[in-house]
Amino acid sequence: MDDAVDSSPSSGGGRPGMPVEECQDYIQKSFKSSLLLNFYAGLDPKVRFLKEHLEKSGCRIGSNFIKAANCGEKAAAGGFTRGFGIVVCSNHVELQDQVEQVVIHELIHAYDDCRAANLDWTNCAHHACSEIRAGHLSGDCHYKRELLRGFLNIRGHEQECVKRRVMQSVTANPYCSEAAAKDAMEAVWGTCYNDTQPFDRAP
């Protein structure tokens, strides 16, 4: 399992977010079939690209594979769970771009889960590898996003960001201590950072 998602209702005082229904509409909008429409609407074509490659790998995405939900205060913005699909936490996102970013990140985990029959989410190295790939290939660590988060280091920012976010996710895995997460990330970094499938190169 990737980023753990608490699907219990959020209890007051959290991020404003958006209604579940609106988030679900944004999810559907991100899968628009026309690349031209995506371009003019400002939608990210990586969503459609990843869906197509998941299906080419034998993993069809049904209409209920990606769901919006109201998540707990401490939940991540979304998560992928084998056998259940992807959840986008509507109360942790506010814009179409944020919804798409969560969907892209989680679709990379879904793709990894699909193509690797022996992927074990309780294995710290396996989890770290998919997080490295998702962080690197999704655009999570684009410098503009980092600036908005308050991280101002331009030189080497992308790899530092990926490592920081990998550690956040893998240490949340109940099977991985902080030391185990760090060792796992360092052990697989070179191989997984350079694995850009299904893209020809990092977008």
PDB file of C-alpha atoms in Angstrom:
ATOM      1  CA  MET A   1       0.000   0.000   0.000  1.00  0.00           C
ATOM      2  CA  ASP A   2       1.173   3.514  -0.816  1.00  0.00           C
ATOM      3  CA  ASP A   3       0.368   6.666   1.164  1.00  0.00           C
ATOM      4  CA  ALA A   4      -2.051   5.565   3.861  1.00  0.00           C
ATOM      5  CA  VAL A   5      -5.425   7.253   3.602  1.00  0.00           C
ATOM      6  CA  ASP A   6      -7.787   7.576   6.542  1.00  0.00           C
ATOM      7  CA  SER A   7     -11.215   7.721   4.922  1.00  0.00           C
ATOM      8  CA  SER A   8     -13.013   8.727   8.103  1.00  0.00           C
ATOM      9  CA  PRO A   9     -14.672  12.155   8.008  1.00  0.00           C
ATOM     10  CA  SER A  10     -12.439  15.104   8.833  1.00  0.00           C
ATOM     11  CA  SER A  11     -13.302  16.696  12.156  1.00  0.00           C
ATOM     12  CA  GLY A  12     -13.344  20.501  12.001  1.00  0.00           C
ATOM     13  CA  GLY A  13     -10.560  23.033  11.618  1.00  0.00           C
ATOM     14  CA  GLY A  14      -8.726  21.299   8.786  1.00  0.00           C
ATOM     15  CA  ARG A  15      -7.833  22.491   5.315  1.00  0.00           C
ATOM     16  CA  PRO A  16     -10.839  23.955   3.494  1.00  0.00           C
ATOM     17  CA  GLY A  17     -10.560  21.593   0.524  1.00  0.00           C
ATOM     18  CA  MET A  18     -13.567  21.018  -1.724  1.00  0.00           C
ATOM     19  CA  PRO A  19     -16.767  18.954  -1.650  1.00  0.00           C
ATOM     20  CA  VAL A  20     -16.392  15.272  -2.577  1.00  0.00           C
ATOM     21  CA  GLU A  21     -18.711  15.700  -5.581  1.00  0.00           C
ATOM     22  CA  GLU A  22     -16.620  18.568  -6.995  1.00  0.00           C
ATOM     23  CA  CYS A  23     -13.404  16.582  -6.512  1.00  0.00           C
ATOM     24  CA  GLN A  24     -14.960  13.611  -8.324  1.00  0.00           C
ATOM     25  CA  ASP A  25     -15.858  15.920 -11.223  1.00  0.00           C
ATOM     26  CA  TYR A  26     -12.244  17.137 -11.344  1.00  0.00           C
ATOM     27  CA  ILE A  27     -11.015  13.532 -11.404  1.00  0.00           C
ATOM     28  CA  GLN A  28     -13.274  12.772 -14.379  1.00  0.00           C
ATOM     29  CA  LYS A  29     -12.214  15.984 -16.128  1.00  0.00           C
ATOM     30  CA  SER A  30      -8.535  14.986 -15.845  1.00  0.00           C
ATOM     31  CA  PHE A  31      -9.243  11.940 -18.070  1.00  0.00           C
ATOM     32  CA  LYS A  32     -10.607  13.947 -21.023  1.00  0.00           C
ATOM     33  CA  SER A  33      -9.981  11.911 -24.140  1.00  0.00           C
ATOM     34  CA  SER A  34      -8.828  14.705 -26.439  1.00  0.00           C
ATOM     35  CA  LEU A  35      -5.213  15.857 -26.176  1.00  0.00           C
ATOM     36  CA  LEU A  36      -6.253  19.114 -27.855  1.00  0.00           C
ATOM     37  CA  LEU A  37      -8.940  19.668 -25.236  1.00  0.00           C
ATOM     38  CA  ASN A  38      -6.406  18.880 -22.497  1.00  0.00           C
ATOM     39  CA  PHE A  39      -4.040  21.491 -23.923  1.00  0.00           C
ATOM     40  CA  TYR A  40      -6.648  24.247 -24.146  1.00  0.00           C
ATOM     41  CA  ALA A  41      -8.176  23.405 -20.778  1.00  0.00           C
ATOM     42  CA  GLY A  42      -4.779  23.376 -19.082  1.00  0.00           C
ATOM     43  CA  LEU A  43      -5.122  19.703 -18.159  1.00  0.00           C
ATOM     44  CA  ASP A  44      -2.080  17.480 -17.708  1.00  0.00           C
ATOM     45  CA  PRO A  45      -1.754  14.844 -20.479  1.00  0.00           C
ATOM     46  CA  LYS A  46       0.216  12.565 -18.119  1.00  0.00           C
ATOM     47  CA  VAL A  47      -3.087  11.374 -16.609  1.00  0.00           C
ATOM     48  CA  ARG A  48      -4.354  10.015 -19.922  1.00  0.00           C
ATOM     49  CA  PHE A  49      -0.887   8.691 -20.849  1.00  0.00           C
ATOM     50  CA  LEU A  50      -0.574   6.710 -17.603  1.00  0.00           C
ATOM     51  CA  LYS A  51      -4.099   5.318 -17.925  1.00  0.00           C
ATOM     52  CA  GLU A  52      -3.304   4.058 -21.426  1.00  0.00           C
ATOM     53  CA  HIS A  53      -0.067   2.408 -20.284  1.00  0.00           C
ATOM     54  CA  LEU A  54      -1.729   0.794 -17.290  1.00  0.00           C
ATOM     55  CA  GLU A  55      -4.232  -0.773 -19.656  1.00  0.00           C
ATOM     56  CA  LYS A  56      -1.455  -1.839 -22.064  1.00  0.00           C
ATOM     57  CA  SER A  57       0.166  -3.593 -19.083  1.00  0.00           C
ATOM     58  CA  GLY A  58      -3.019  -5.555 -18.506  1.00  0.00           C
ATOM     59  CA  CYS A  59      -4.536  -3.474 -15.715  1.00  0.00           C
ATOM     60  CA  ARG A  60      -7.774  -1.902 -16.848  1.00  0.00           C
ATOM     61  CA  ILE A  61      -9.004   1.138 -14.940  1.00  0.00           C
ATOM     62  CA  GLY A  62     -12.716   0.908 -14.247  1.00  0.00           C
ATOM     63  CA  SER A  63     -14.989   3.875 -13.617  1.00  0.00           C
ATOM     64  CA  ASN A  64     -14.666   3.385  -9.853  1.00  0.00           C
ATOM     65  CA  PHE A  65     -10.869   2.954  -9.744  1.00  0.00           C
ATOM     66  CA  ILE A  66     -10.244   6.563  -8.646  1.00  0.00           C
ATOM     67  CA  LYS A  67     -12.579   7.917  -5.992  1.00  0.00           C
ATOM     68  CA  ALA A  68     -12.869  11.195  -4.111  1.00  0.00           C
ATOM     69  CA  ALA A  69     -13.322  10.909  -0.347  1.00  0.00           C
ATOM     70  CA  ASN A  70     -13.354  13.057   2.764  1.00  0.00           C
ATOM     71  CA  CYS A  71     -10.230  11.947   4.656  1.00  0.00           C
ATOM     72  CA  GLY A  72      -8.913  12.346   8.164  1.00  0.00           C
ATOM     73  CA  GLU A  73      -6.924  15.409   9.242  1.00  0.00           C
ATOM     74  CA  LYS A  74      -3.583  13.572   9.177  1.00  0.00           C
ATOM     75  CA  ALA A  75      -4.120  11.694   5.928  1.00  0.00           C
ATOM     76  CA  ALA A  76      -2.035  12.366   2.838  1.00  0.00           C
ATOM     77  CA  ALA A  77      -3.688  14.062  -0.143  1.00  0.00           C
ATOM     78  CA  GLY A  78      -4.361  10.640  -1.636  1.00  0.00           C
ATOM     79  CA  GLY A  79      -3.302   7.032  -1.768  1.00  0.00           C
ATOM     80  CA  PHE A  80      -3.231   3.836  -3.778  1.00  0.00           C
ATOM     81  CA  THR A  81      -4.181   0.469  -2.308  1.00  0.00           C
ATOM     82  CA  ARG A  82      -3.922  -2.790  -4.261  1.00  0.00           C
ATOM     83  CA  GLY A  83      -7.350  -4.221  -4.929  1.00  0.00           C
ATOM     84  CA  PHE A  84      -9.146  -0.992  -4.053  1.00  0.00           C
ATOM     85  CA  GLY A  85      -7.654   1.640  -6.347  1.00  0.00           C
ATOM     86  CA  ILE A  86      -6.888   5.304  -5.740  1.00  0.00           C
ATOM     87  CA  VAL A  87      -8.445   7.742  -3.285  1.00  0.00           C
ATOM     88  CA  VAL A  88      -8.117  11.516  -3.676  1.00  0.00           C
ATOM     89  CA  CYS A  89      -8.795  13.350  -0.402  1.00  0.00           C
ATOM     90  CA  SER A  90     -11.192  16.116  -1.405  1.00  0.00           C
ATOM     91  CA  ASN A  91     -10.720  18.011   1.854  1.00  0.00           C
ATOM     92  CA  HIS A  92      -6.944  18.194   1.232  1.00  0.00           C
ATOM     93  CA  VAL A  93      -7.073  19.668  -2.279  1.00  0.00           C
ATOM     94  CA  GLU A  94      -8.507  22.924  -3.589  1.00  0.00           C
ATOM     95  CA  LEU A  95      -7.689  23.139  -7.320  1.00  0.00           C
ATOM     96  CA  GLN A  96      -7.926  21.023 -10.482  1.00  0.00           C
ATOM     97  CA  ASP A  97      -4.122  21.070 -10.687  1.00  0.00           C
ATOM     98  CA  GLN A  98      -3.813  19.599  -7.192  1.00  0.00           C
ATOM     99  CA  VAL A  99      -6.316  16.847  -7.964  1.00  0.00           C
ATOM    100  CA  GLU A 100      -4.418  15.965 -11.150  1.00  0.00           C
ATOM    101  CA  GLN A 101      -1.111  15.936  -9.281  1.00  0.00           C
ATOM    102  CA  VAL A 102      -2.447  13.414  -6.760  1.00  0.00           C
ATOM    103  CA  VAL A 103      -3.952  11.293  -9.558  1.00  0.00           C
ATOM    104  CA  ILE A 104      -0.671  11.264 -11.531  1.00  0.00           C
ATOM    105  CA  HIS A 105       1.413  10.336  -8.460  1.00  0.00           C
ATOM    106  CA  GLU A 106      -0.938   7.507  -7.521  1.00  0.00           C
ATOM    107  CA  LEU A 107      -1.267   6.235 -11.109  1.00  0.00           C
ATOM    108  CA  ILE A 108       2.520   5.742 -11.129  1.00  0.00           C
ATOM    109  CA  HIS A 109       2.150   3.566  -8.015  1.00  0.00           C
ATOM    110  CA  ALA A 110      -0.684   1.690  -9.707  1.00  0.00           C
ATOM    111  CA  TYR A 111       1.494   1.180 -12.790  1.00  0.00           C
ATOM    112  CA  ASP A 112       4.356  -0.148 -10.638  1.00  0.00           C
ATOM    113  CA  ASP A 113       1.960  -2.473  -8.844  1.00  0.00           C
ATOM    114  CA  CYS A 114       0.633  -3.711 -12.189  1.00  0.00           C
ATOM    115  CA  ARG A 115       3.960  -4.345 -13.930  1.00  0.00           C
ATOM    116  CA  ALA A 116       5.784  -5.932 -10.961  1.00  0.00           C
ATOM    117  CA  ALA A 117       4.006  -9.129  -9.923  1.00  0.00           C
ATOM    118  CA  ASN A 118       6.183  -9.452  -6.811  1.00  0.00           C
ATOM    119  CA  LEU A 119       5.884  -5.856  -5.553  1.00  0.00           C
ATOM    120  CA  ASP A 120       5.403  -5.985  -1.781  1.00  0.00           C
ATOM    121  CA  TRP A 121       4.219  -2.720  -0.190  1.00  0.00           C
ATOM    122  CA  THR A 122       5.355  -3.985   3.241  1.00  0.00           C
ATOM    123  CA  ASN A 123       8.926  -4.202   1.879  1.00  0.00           C
ATOM    124  CA  CYS A 124      10.653  -0.874   2.580  1.00  0.00           C
ATOM    125  CA  ALA A 125      12.848  -1.073  -0.546  1.00  0.00           C
ATOM    126  CA  HIS A 126       9.886  -1.825  -2.816  1.00  0.00           C
ATOM    127  CA  HIS A 127       7.858   1.004  -1.299  1.00  0.00           C
ATOM    128  CA  ALA A 128      10.814   3.413  -1.500  1.00  0.00           C
ATOM    129  CA  CYS A 129      11.438   2.539  -5.150  1.00  0.00           C
ATOM    130  CA  SER A 130       7.875   3.321  -6.187  1.00  0.00           C
ATOM    131  CA  GLU A 131       7.921   6.547  -4.154  1.00  0.00           C
ATOM    132  CA  ILE A 132      11.173   7.620  -5.837  1.00  0.00           C
ATOM    133  CA  ARG A 133       9.638   6.998  -9.239  1.00  0.00           C
ATOM    134  CA  ALA A 134       6.362   8.732  -8.366  1.00  0.00           C
ATOM    135  CA  GLY A 135       8.127  11.750  -6.912  1.00  0.00           C
ATOM    136  CA  HIS A 136      10.497  12.056  -9.870  1.00  0.00           C
ATOM    137  CA  LEU A 137       8.051  11.375 -12.718  1.00  0.00           C
ATOM    138  CA  SER A 138       4.865  13.048 -11.480  1.00  0.00           C
ATOM    139  CA  GLY A 139       6.099  16.622 -11.295  1.00  0.00           C
ATOM    140  CA  ASP A 140       5.583  16.726  -7.512  1.00  0.00           C
ATOM    141  CA  CYS A 141       9.019  18.287  -7.146  1.00  0.00           C
ATOM    142  CA  HIS A 142       8.895  20.919  -9.878  1.00  0.00           C
ATOM    143  CA  TYR A 143      10.685  23.995  -8.559  1.00  0.00           C
ATOM    144  CA  LYS A 144       7.500  26.109  -8.689  1.00  0.00           C
ATOM    145  CA  ARG A 145       5.734  23.631  -6.400  1.00  0.00           C
ATOM    146  CA  GLU A 146       8.733  23.650  -4.072  1.00  0.00           C
ATOM    147  CA  LEU A 147       8.742  27.443  -3.933  1.00  0.00           C
ATOM    148  CA  LEU A 148       5.065  27.406  -2.958  1.00  0.00           C
ATOM    149  CA  ARG A 149       5.930  24.963  -0.152  1.00  0.00           C
ATOM    150  CA  GLY A 150       8.616  27.344   1.111  1.00  0.00           C
ATOM    151  CA  PHE A 151      11.666  25.402  -0.080  1.00  0.00           C
ATOM    152  CA  LEU A 152      13.876  27.940  -1.829  1.00  0.00           C
ATOM    153  CA  ASN A 153      16.981  25.917  -2.695  1.00  0.00           C
ATOM    154  CA  ILE A 154      17.241  25.902  -6.499  1.00  0.00           C
ATOM    155  CA  ARG A 155      20.441  23.838  -6.930  1.00  0.00           C
ATOM    156  CA  GLY A 156      19.652  20.150  -6.539  1.00  0.00           C
ATOM    157  CA  HIS A 157      16.124  20.958  -5.411  1.00  0.00           C
ATOM    158  CA  GLU A 158      14.438  18.155  -7.350  1.00  0.00           C
ATOM    159  CA  GLN A 159      16.399  15.253  -5.878  1.00  0.00           C
ATOM    160  CA  GLU A 160      16.270  16.773  -2.377  1.00  0.00           C
ATOM    161  CA  CYS A 161      12.506  17.135  -2.727  1.00  0.00           C
ATOM    162  CA  VAL A 162      12.055  13.552  -3.944  1.00  0.00           C
ATOM    163  CA  LYS A 163      14.154  12.216  -1.052  1.00  0.00           C
ATOM    164  CA  ARG A 164      12.240  14.289   1.499  1.00  0.00           C
ATOM    165  CA  ARG A 165       8.895  13.097   0.184  1.00  0.00           C
ATOM    166  CA  VAL A 166      10.048   9.464  -0.059  1.00  0.00           C
ATOM    167  CA  MET A 167      11.046   9.575   3.594  1.00  0.00           C
ATOM    168  CA  GLN A 168       7.692  11.092   4.596  1.00  0.00           C
ATOM    169  CA  SER A 169       5.791   8.320   2.846  1.00  0.00           C
ATOM    170  CA  VAL A 170       7.963   5.314   3.690  1.00  0.00           C
ATOM    171  CA  THR A 171       8.298   6.212   7.372  1.00  0.00           C
ATOM    172  CA  ALA A 172       4.473   6.265   7.482  1.00  0.00           C
ATOM    173  CA  ASN A 173       4.566   2.600   6.436  1.00  0.00           C
ATOM    174  CA  PRO A 174       4.098   0.622   9.695  1.00  0.00           C
ATOM    175  CA  TYR A 175       6.666  -1.926   8.476  1.00  0.00           C
ATOM    176  CA  CYS A 176       9.433   0.690   8.042  1.00  0.00           C
ATOM    177  CA  SER A 177      11.293   2.550  10.758  1.00  0.00           C
ATOM    178  CA  GLU A 178      13.001   5.818   9.861  1.00  0.00           C
ATOM    179  CA  ALA A 179      16.380   4.068   9.702  1.00  0.00           C
ATOM    180  CA  ALA A 180      14.986   1.249   7.538  1.00  0.00           C
ATOM    181  CA  ALA A 181      13.313   3.774   5.226  1.00  0.00           C
ATOM    182  CA  LYS A 182      16.560   5.738   4.805  1.00  0.00           C
ATOM    183  CA  ASP A 183      18.621   2.600   4.163  1.00  0.00           C
ATOM    184  CA  ALA A 184      16.043   1.337   1.655  1.00  0.00           C
ATOM    185  CA  MET A 185      15.892   4.654  -0.195  1.00  0.00           C
ATOM    186  CA  GLU A 186      19.665   4.897  -0.480  1.00  0.00           C
ATOM    187  CA  ALA A 187      19.981   1.275  -1.614  1.00  0.00           C
ATOM    188  CA  VAL A 188      17.529   1.623  -4.518  1.00  0.00           C
ATOM    189  CA  TRP A 189      17.993   5.302  -5.390  1.00  0.00           C
ATOM    190  CA  GLY A 190      20.142   4.976  -8.522  1.00  0.00           C
ATOM    191  CA  THR A 191      18.116   2.203 -10.111  1.00  0.00           C
ATOM    192  CA  CYS A 192      14.693   3.614  -9.325  1.00  0.00           C
ATOM    193  CA  TYR A 193      15.430   7.282 -10.025  1.00  0.00           C
ATOM    194  CA  ASN A 194      16.692   6.332 -13.485  1.00  0.00           C
ATOM    195  CA  ASP A 195      13.738   4.043 -14.225  1.00  0.00           C
ATOM    196  CA  THR A 196      11.386   6.326 -16.156  1.00  0.00           C
ATOM    197  CA  GLN A 197       8.913   3.717 -17.498  1.00  0.00           C
ATOM    198  CA  PRO A 198       6.371   4.130 -19.000  1.00  0.00           C
ATOM    199  CA  PHE A 199       7.876   7.464 -20.082  1.00  0.00           C
ATOM    200  CA  ASP A 200      10.851   7.518 -22.455  1.00  0.00           C
ATOM    201  CA  ARG A 201      12.461  10.020 -20.106  1.00  0.00           C
ATOM    202  CA  ALA A 202      11.421  11.980 -17.033  1.00  0.00           C
ATOM    203  CA  PRO A 203       8.639  14.402 -18.079  1.00  0.00           C
TER     204      PRO A 203
END
